[in-house]
Amino acid sequence: MKHLQVDWTRCDGHGLCARLLSERITLDEWGFPIIDGRDLTVRELSSARLAVRSCPRLALTLEPTVTPASR
Ligand code: SF4
């Protein structure tokens, strides 16, 4: 399983990610993303990958979810 993460040192609040994955990303009042960091569903993964590839600041990443069983 994978989830989204934002590198806040890179993100500049373009908001493109929220347009590409509105089911999981909304924007705060300044245009910075609010990420639903729960595991993505299989159906959401392709949109999530597109959002990651499209981020102009390379701030958005897909990370594997570490569960107790995978440690
Ligand atoms: S697209 Fe990238 S830079 Fe823009 S708000 Fe999303 S994470 Fe931040």
mmCIF file of N, CA, C and O and ligand atoms in Angstrom:
data_model
loop_
_atom_site.group_PDB
_atom_site.id
_atom_site.type_symbol
_atom_site.label_atom_id
_atom_site.label_comp_id
_atom_site.label_asym_id
_atom_site.label_seq_id
_atom_site.Cartn_x
_atom_site.Cartn_y
_atom_site.Cartn_z
ATOM 1 N N MET A 1 0.847 -1.191 0.000
ATOM 2 C CA MET A 1 0.000 0.000 0.000
ATOM 3 C C MET A 1 0.886 1.245 0.000
ATOM 4 O O MET A 1 1.988 1.226 0.512
ATOM 5 N N LYS A 2 0.334 2.299 -0.598
ATOM 6 C CA LYS A 2 1.090 3.551 -0.679
ATOM 7 C C LYS A 2 0.214 4.725 -0.254
ATOM 8 O O LYS A 2 -1.005 4.661 -0.329
ATOM 9 N N HIS A 3 0.904 5.779 0.162
ATOM 10 C CA HIS A 3 0.203 7.004 0.543
ATOM 11 C C HIS A 3 1.013 8.205 0.047
ATOM 12 O O HIS A 3 2.174 8.062 -0.349
ATOM 13 N N LEU A 4 0.394 9.356 0.062
ATOM 14 C CA LEU A 4 1.042 10.572 -0.441
ATOM 15 C C LEU A 4 1.715 11.338 0.692
ATOM 16 O O LEU A 4 1.218 11.367 1.821
ATOM 17 N N GLN A 5 2.829 11.972 0.330
ATOM 18 C CA GLN A 5 3.504 12.863 1.274
ATOM 19 C C GLN A 5 3.946 14.125 0.545
ATOM 20 O O GLN A 5 4.253 14.079 -0.649
ATOM 21 N N VAL A 6 4.018 15.223 1.277
ATOM 22 C CA VAL A 6 4.488 16.486 0.711
ATOM 23 C C VAL A 6 5.774 16.889 1.415
ATOM 24 O O VAL A 6 5.873 16.824 2.636
ATOM 25 N N ASP A 7 6.765 17.287 0.624
ATOM 26 C CA ASP A 7 7.977 17.884 1.177
ATOM 27 C C ASP A 7 7.704 19.388 1.277
ATOM 28 O O ASP A 7 7.693 20.104 0.279
ATOM 29 N N TRP A 8 7.473 19.838 2.504
ATOM 30 C CA TRP A 8 7.082 21.243 2.714
ATOM 31 C C TRP A 8 8.206 22.211 2.403
ATOM 32 O O TRP A 8 7.970 23.409 2.249
ATOM 33 N N THR A 9 9.440 21.720 2.333
ATOM 34 C CA THR A 9 10.541 22.621 1.971
ATOM 35 C C THR A 9 10.521 22.924 0.473
ATOM 36 O O THR A 9 11.163 23.852 0.018
ATOM 37 N N ARG A 10 9.777 22.117 -0.298
ATOM 38 C CA ARG A 10 9.705 22.319 -1.749
ATOM 39 C C ARG A 10 8.381 22.918 -2.209
ATOM 40 O O ARG A 10 8.354 23.695 -3.166
ATOM 41 N N CYS A 11 7.294 22.508 -1.574
ATOM 42 C CA CYS A 11 5.963 22.910 -2.041
ATOM 43 C C CYS A 11 5.813 24.427 -1.991
ATOM 44 O O CYS A 11 6.143 25.068 -1.008
ATOM 45 N N ASP A 12 5.305 24.987 -3.097
ATOM 46 C CA ASP A 12 5.060 26.427 -3.100
ATOM 47 C C ASP A 12 3.595 26.774 -3.315
ATOM 48 O O ASP A 12 3.256 27.902 -3.666
ATOM 49 N N GLY A 13 2.735 25.768 -3.130
ATOM 50 C CA GLY A 13 1.311 26.053 -3.129
ATOM 51 C C GLY A 13 0.702 26.334 -4.479
ATOM 52 O O GLY A 13 -0.269 27.089 -4.573
ATOM 53 N N HIS A 14 1.215 25.726 -5.522
ATOM 54 C CA HIS A 14 0.589 25.886 -6.842
ATOM 55 C C HIS A 14 -0.823 25.323 -6.862
ATOM 56 O O HIS A 14 -1.676 25.816 -7.585
ATOM 57 N N GLY A 15 -1.027 24.244 -6.146
ATOM 58 C CA GLY A 15 -2.359 23.648 -6.080
ATOM 59 C C GLY A 15 -2.701 22.713 -7.219
ATOM 60 O O GLY A 15 -3.821 22.197 -7.284
ATOM 61 N N LEU A 16 -1.772 22.470 -8.105
ATOM 62 C CA LEU A 16 -2.041 21.572 -9.230
ATOM 63 C C LEU A 16 -2.429 20.181 -8.738
ATOM 64 O O LEU A 16 -3.329 19.534 -9.287
ATOM 65 N N CYS A 17 -1.778 19.707 -7.697
ATOM 66 C CA CYS A 17 -2.052 18.357 -7.191
ATOM 67 C C CYS A 17 -3.514 18.205 -6.780
ATOM 68 O O CYS A 17 -4.112 17.156 -7.001
ATOM 69 N N ALA A 18 -4.095 19.238 -6.217
ATOM 70 C CA ALA A 18 -5.494 19.152 -5.777
ATOM 71 C C ALA A 18 -6.435 19.054 -6.964
ATOM 72 O O ALA A 18 -7.495 18.437 -6.878
ATOM 73 N N ARG A 19 -6.049 19.646 -8.065
ATOM 74 C CA ARG A 19 -6.894 19.539 -9.264
ATOM 75 C C ARG A 19 -6.819 18.137 -9.850
ATOM 76 O O ARG A 19 -7.795 17.644 -10.414
ATOM 77 N N LEU A 20 -5.670 17.483 -9.719
ATOM 78 C CA LEU A 20 -5.490 16.161 -10.313
ATOM 79 C C LEU A 20 -5.980 15.034 -9.412
ATOM 80 O O LEU A 20 -6.242 13.933 -9.898
ATOM 81 N N LEU A 21 -6.073 15.279 -8.126
ATOM 82 C CA LEU A 21 -6.485 14.223 -7.190
ATOM 83 C C LEU A 21 -7.376 14.837 -6.101
ATOM 84 O O LEU A 21 -7.071 14.789 -4.916
ATOM 85 N N SER A 22 -8.493 15.379 -6.541
ATOM 86 C CA SER A 22 -9.368 16.106 -5.616
ATOM 87 C C SER A 22 -9.978 15.196 -4.556
ATOM 88 O O SER A 22 -10.416 15.674 -3.508
ATOM 89 N N GLU A 23 -10.007 13.880 -4.819
ATOM 90 C CA GLU A 23 -10.554 12.958 -3.817
ATOM 91 C C GLU A 23 -9.675 12.924 -2.568
ATOM 92 O O GLU A 23 -10.152 12.616 -1.480
ATOM 93 N N ARG A 24 -8.395 13.217 -2.717
ATOM 94 C CA ARG A 24 -7.457 13.075 -1.594
ATOM 95 C C ARG A 24 -6.753 14.365 -1.198
ATOM 96 O O ARG A 24 -6.129 14.430 -0.148
ATOM 97 N N ILE A 25 -6.807 15.374 -2.060
ATOM 98 C CA ILE A 25 -6.060 16.595 -1.773
ATOM 99 C C ILE A 25 -6.988 17.798 -1.907
ATOM 100 O O ILE A 25 -7.606 18.008 -2.952
ATOM 101 N N THR A 26 -7.076 18.565 -0.834
ATOM 102 C CA THR A 26 -7.785 19.844 -0.885
ATOM 103 C C THR A 26 -6.753 20.933 -0.601
ATOM 104 O O THR A 26 -5.602 20.636 -0.290
ATOM 105 N N LEU A 27 -7.169 22.173 -0.714
ATOM 106 C CA LEU A 27 -6.234 23.276 -0.494
ATOM 107 C C LEU A 27 -6.655 24.095 0.712
ATOM 108 O O LEU A 27 -7.852 24.299 0.952
ATOM 109 N N ASP A 28 -5.665 24.585 1.443
ATOM 110 C CA ASP A 28 -5.996 25.467 2.553
ATOM 111 C C ASP A 28 -6.218 26.879 2.000
ATOM 112 O O ASP A 28 -6.154 27.106 0.791
ATOM 113 N N GLU A 29 -6.471 27.817 2.866
ATOM 114 C CA GLU A 29 -6.827 29.162 2.401
ATOM 115 C C GLU A 29 -5.679 29.868 1.690
ATOM 116 O O GLU A 29 -5.895 30.871 1.009
ATOM 117 N N TRP A 30 -4.450 29.372 1.832
ATOM 118 C CA TRP A 30 -3.306 29.964 1.145
ATOM 119 C C TRP A 30 -2.916 29.192 -0.120
ATOM 120 O O TRP A 30 -1.921 29.501 -0.756
ATOM 121 N N GLY A 31 -3.656 28.136 -0.396
ATOM 122 C CA GLY A 31 -3.389 27.353 -1.605
ATOM 123 C C GLY A 31 -2.444 26.188 -1.397
ATOM 124 O O GLY A 31 -2.057 25.527 -2.357
ATOM 125 N N PHE A 32 -2.106 25.921 -0.151
ATOM 126 C CA PHE A 32 -1.235 24.772 0.130
ATOM 127 C C PHE A 32 -2.085 23.515 0.331
ATOM 128 O O PHE A 32 -3.204 23.585 0.838
ATOM 129 N N PRO A 33 -1.541 22.375 -0.092
ATOM 130 C CA PRO A 33 -2.351 21.157 -0.067
ATOM 131 C C PRO A 33 -2.576 20.600 1.338
ATOM 132 O O PRO A 33 -1.696 20.653 2.190
ATOM 133 N N ILE A 34 -3.774 20.093 1.518
ATOM 134 C CA ILE A 34 -4.117 19.312 2.706
ATOM 135 C C ILE A 34 -4.304 17.894 2.197
ATOM 136 O O ILE A 34 -5.206 17.613 1.413
ATOM 137 N N ILE A 35 -3.377 17.036 2.617
ATOM 138 C CA ILE A 35 -3.323 15.680 2.074
ATOM 139 C C ILE A 35 -4.069 14.700 2.981
ATOM 140 O O ILE A 35 -3.854 14.693 4.192
ATOM 141 N N ASP A 36 -4.904 13.911 2.373
ATOM 142 C CA ASP A 36 -5.469 12.754 3.068
ATOM 143 C C ASP A 36 -4.411 11.656 2.949
ATOM 144 O O ASP A 36 -4.222 11.071 1.891
ATOM 145 N N GLY A 37 -3.685 11.416 4.025
ATOM 146 C CA GLY A 37 -2.520 10.534 3.976
ATOM 147 C C GLY A 37 -2.812 9.054 4.163
ATOM 148 O O GLY A 37 -1.888 8.272 4.344
ATOM 149 N N ARG A 38 -4.097 8.716 4.115
ATOM 150 C CA ARG A 38 -4.412 7.279 4.228
ATOM 151 C C ARG A 38 -3.984 6.553 2.962
ATOM 152 O O ARG A 38 -3.728 7.176 1.926
ATOM 153 N N ASP A 39 -3.920 5.243 3.055
ATOM 154 C CA ASP A 39 -3.530 4.436 1.890
ATOM 155 C C ASP A 39 -4.441 4.719 0.708
ATOM 156 O O ASP A 39 -5.661 4.829 0.843
ATOM 157 N N LEU A 40 -3.818 4.813 -0.458
ATOM 158 C CA LEU A 40 -4.576 5.043 -1.692
ATOM 159 C C LEU A 40 -5.204 3.734 -2.157
ATOM 160 O O LEU A 40 -4.627 2.656 -1.972
ATOM 161 N N THR A 41 -6.345 3.854 -2.764
ATOM 162 C CA THR A 41 -6.960 2.665 -3.354
ATOM 163 C C THR A 41 -6.303 2.411 -4.713
ATOM 164 O O THR A 41 -5.642 3.291 -5.280
ATOM 165 N N VAL A 42 -6.503 1.221 -5.223
ATOM 166 C CA VAL A 42 -5.960 0.876 -6.536
ATOM 167 C C VAL A 42 -6.484 1.850 -7.594
ATOM 168 O O VAL A 42 -5.736 2.296 -8.470
ATOM 169 N N ARG A 43 -7.732 2.223 -7.481
ATOM 170 C CA ARG A 43 -8.333 3.147 -8.456
ATOM 171 C C ARG A 43 -7.726 4.540 -8.381
ATOM 172 O O ARG A 43 -7.707 5.260 -9.378
ATOM 173 N N GLU A 44 -7.240 4.943 -7.209
ATOM 174 C CA GLU A 44 -6.677 6.281 -7.048
ATOM 175 C C GLU A 44 -5.205 6.354 -7.457
ATOM 176 O O GLU A 44 -4.668 7.451 -7.669
ATOM 177 N N LEU A 45 -4.556 5.210 -7.575
ATOM 178 C CA LEU A 45 -3.109 5.208 -7.781
ATOM 179 C C LEU A 45 -2.672 5.888 -9.079
ATOM 180 O O LEU A 45 -1.680 6.615 -9.094
ATOM 181 N N SER A 46 -3.404 5.682 -10.174
ATOM 182 C CA SER A 46 -2.955 6.295 -11.433
ATOM 183 C C SER A 46 -3.073 7.812 -11.356
ATOM 184 O O SER A 46 -2.187 8.539 -11.830
ATOM 185 N N SER A 47 -4.138 8.324 -10.750
ATOM 186 C CA SER A 47 -4.259 9.777 -10.583
ATOM 187 C C SER A 47 -3.188 10.300 -9.627
ATOM 188 O O SER A 47 -2.643 11.391 -9.827
ATOM 189 N N ALA A 48 -2.880 9.516 -8.610
ATOM 190 C CA ALA A 48 -1.840 9.925 -7.665
ATOM 191 C C ALA A 48 -0.474 9.986 -8.358
ATOM 192 O O ALA A 48 0.302 10.923 -8.143
ATOM 193 N N ARG A 49 -0.199 9.020 -9.209
ATOM 194 C CA ARG A 49 1.083 9.030 -9.934
ATOM 195 C C ARG A 49 1.156 10.230 -10.871
ATOM 196 O O ARG A 49 2.213 10.858 -11.010
ATOM 197 N N LEU A 50 0.039 10.550 -11.515
ATOM 198 C CA LEU A 50 0.013 11.722 -12.390
ATOM 199 C C LEU A 50 0.267 12.998 -11.579
ATOM 200 O O LEU A 50 1.024 13.879 -11.999
ATOM 201 N N ALA A 51 -0.351 13.089 -10.407
ATOM 202 C CA ALA A 51 -0.141 14.269 -9.558
ATOM 203 C C ALA A 51 1.321 14.382 -9.138
ATOM 204 O O ALA A 51 1.902 15.473 -9.150
ATOM 205 N N VAL A 52 1.929 13.248 -8.804
ATOM 206 C CA VAL A 52 3.351 13.248 -8.415
ATOM 207 C C VAL A 52 4.222 13.711 -9.577
ATOM 208 O O VAL A 52 5.098 14.568 -9.428
ATOM 209 N N ARG A 53 3.961 13.165 -10.762
ATOM 210 C CA ARG A 53 4.768 13.528 -11.941
ATOM 211 C C ARG A 53 4.558 14.985 -12.340
ATOM 212 O O ARG A 53 5.449 15.614 -12.894
ATOM 213 N N SER A 54 3.376 15.524 -12.067
ATOM 214 C CA SER A 54 3.027 16.860 -12.529
ATOM 215 C C SER A 54 3.436 17.964 -11.566
ATOM 216 O O SER A 54 3.408 19.137 -11.941
ATOM 217 N N CYS A 55 3.777 17.605 -10.361
ATOM 218 C CA CYS A 55 4.124 18.643 -9.376
ATOM 219 C C CYS A 55 5.332 19.438 -9.877
ATOM 220 O O CYS A 55 6.414 18.881 -10.067
ATOM 221 N N PRO A 56 5.168 20.738 -10.078
ATOM 222 C CA PRO A 56 6.261 21.534 -10.634
ATOM 223 C C PRO A 56 7.470 21.673 -9.718
ATOM 224 O O PRO A 56 8.556 22.017 -10.155
ATOM 225 N N ARG A 57 7.294 21.386 -8.444
ATOM 226 C CA ARG A 57 8.387 21.522 -7.472
ATOM 227 C C ARG A 57 8.918 20.169 -6.997
ATOM 228 O O ARG A 57 9.738 20.123 -6.086
ATOM 229 N N LEU A 58 8.422 19.085 -7.581
ATOM 230 C CA LEU A 58 8.823 17.727 -7.173
ATOM 231 C C LEU A 58 8.653 17.554 -5.661
ATOM 232 O O LEU A 58 9.471 16.929 -4.987
ATOM 233 N N ALA A 59 7.575 18.128 -5.153
ATOM 234 C CA ALA A 59 7.343 18.106 -3.709
ATOM 235 C C ALA A 59 6.452 16.961 -3.260
ATOM 236 O O ALA A 59 6.394 16.650 -2.075
ATOM 237 N N LEU A 60 5.746 16.370 -4.209
ATOM 238 C CA LEU A 60 4.778 15.328 -3.862
ATOM 239 C C LEU A 60 5.374 13.967 -4.166
ATOM 240 O O LEU A 60 5.922 13.746 -5.253
ATOM 241 N N THR A 61 5.270 13.053 -3.212
ATOM 242 C CA THR A 61 5.817 11.714 -3.427
ATOM 243 C C THR A 61 4.811 10.658 -2.982
ATOM 244 O O THR A 61 3.959 10.906 -2.134
ATOM 245 N N LEU A 62 4.958 9.493 -3.586
ATOM 246 C CA LEU A 62 4.209 8.311 -3.178
ATOM 247 C C LEU A 62 5.136 7.476 -2.314
ATOM 248 O O LEU A 62 6.227 7.105 -2.752
ATOM 249 N N GLU A 63 4.714 7.184 -1.127
ATOM 250 C CA GLU A 63 5.570 6.447 -0.190
ATOM 251 C C GLU A 63 4.908 5.132 0.197
ATOM 252 O O GLU A 63 3.691 5.081 0.387
ATOM 253 N N PRO A 64 5.713 4.101 0.337
ATOM 254 C CA PRO A 64 5.138 2.843 0.827
ATOM 255 C C PRO A 64 4.699 2.995 2.276
ATOM 256 O O PRO A 64 5.375 3.661 3.063
ATOM 257 N N THR A 65 3.576 2.427 2.587
ATOM 258 C CA THR A 65 3.083 2.458 3.963
ATOM 259 C C THR A 65 3.761 1.349 4.750
ATOM 260 O O THR A 65 3.762 0.193 4.334
ATOM 261 N N VAL A 66 4.357 1.747 5.854
ATOM 262 C CA VAL A 66 5.021 0.770 6.706
ATOM 263 C C VAL A 66 4.012 0.270 7.733
ATOM 264 O O VAL A 66 3.422 1.052 8.485
ATOM 265 N N THR A 67 3.783 -1.000 7.718
ATOM 266 C CA THR A 67 2.882 -1.606 8.700
ATOM 267 C C THR A 67 3.716 -2.454 9.647
ATOM 268 O O THR A 67 4.855 -2.822 9.322
ATOM 269 N N PRO A 68 3.200 -2.763 10.802
ATOM 270 C CA PRO A 68 3.973 -3.596 11.735
ATOM 271 C C PRO A 68 4.454 -4.895 11.080
ATOM 272 O O PRO A 68 5.562 -5.348 11.344
ATOM 273 N N ALA A 69 3.658 -5.458 10.195
ATOM 274 C CA ALA A 69 4.033 -6.725 9.563
ATOM 275 C C ALA A 69 5.174 -6.550 8.555
ATOM 276 O O ALA A 69 5.886 -7.495 8.266
ATOM 277 N N SER A 70 5.353 -5.307 8.010
ATOM 278 C CA SER A 70 6.389 -5.100 7.000
ATOM 279 C C SER A 70 7.704 -4.616 7.591
ATOM 280 O O SER A 70 8.642 -4.335 6.884
ATOM 281 N N ARG A 71 7.780 -4.425 8.911
ATOM 282 C CA ARG A 71 9.029 -3.980 9.546
ATOM 283 C C ARG A 71 9.999 -5.107 9.705
ATOM 284 O O ARG A 71 9.673 -6.235 9.782
HETATM 285 S S1 SF4 B 1 1.489 20.578 -7.048
HETATM 286 FE FE1 SF4 B 1 3.342 20.324 -5.807
HETATM 287 S S2 SF4 B 1 4.035 22.420 -5.383
HETATM 288 FE FE2 SF4 B 1 1.906 22.519 -6.059
HETATM 289 S S3 SF4 B 1 0.688 22.464 -4.165
HETATM 290 FE FE3 SF4 B 1 0.851 20.353 -4.901
HETATM 291 S S4 SF4 B 1 2.666 19.538 -3.828
HETATM 292 FE FE4 SF4 B 1 2.758 21.761 -3.669
#
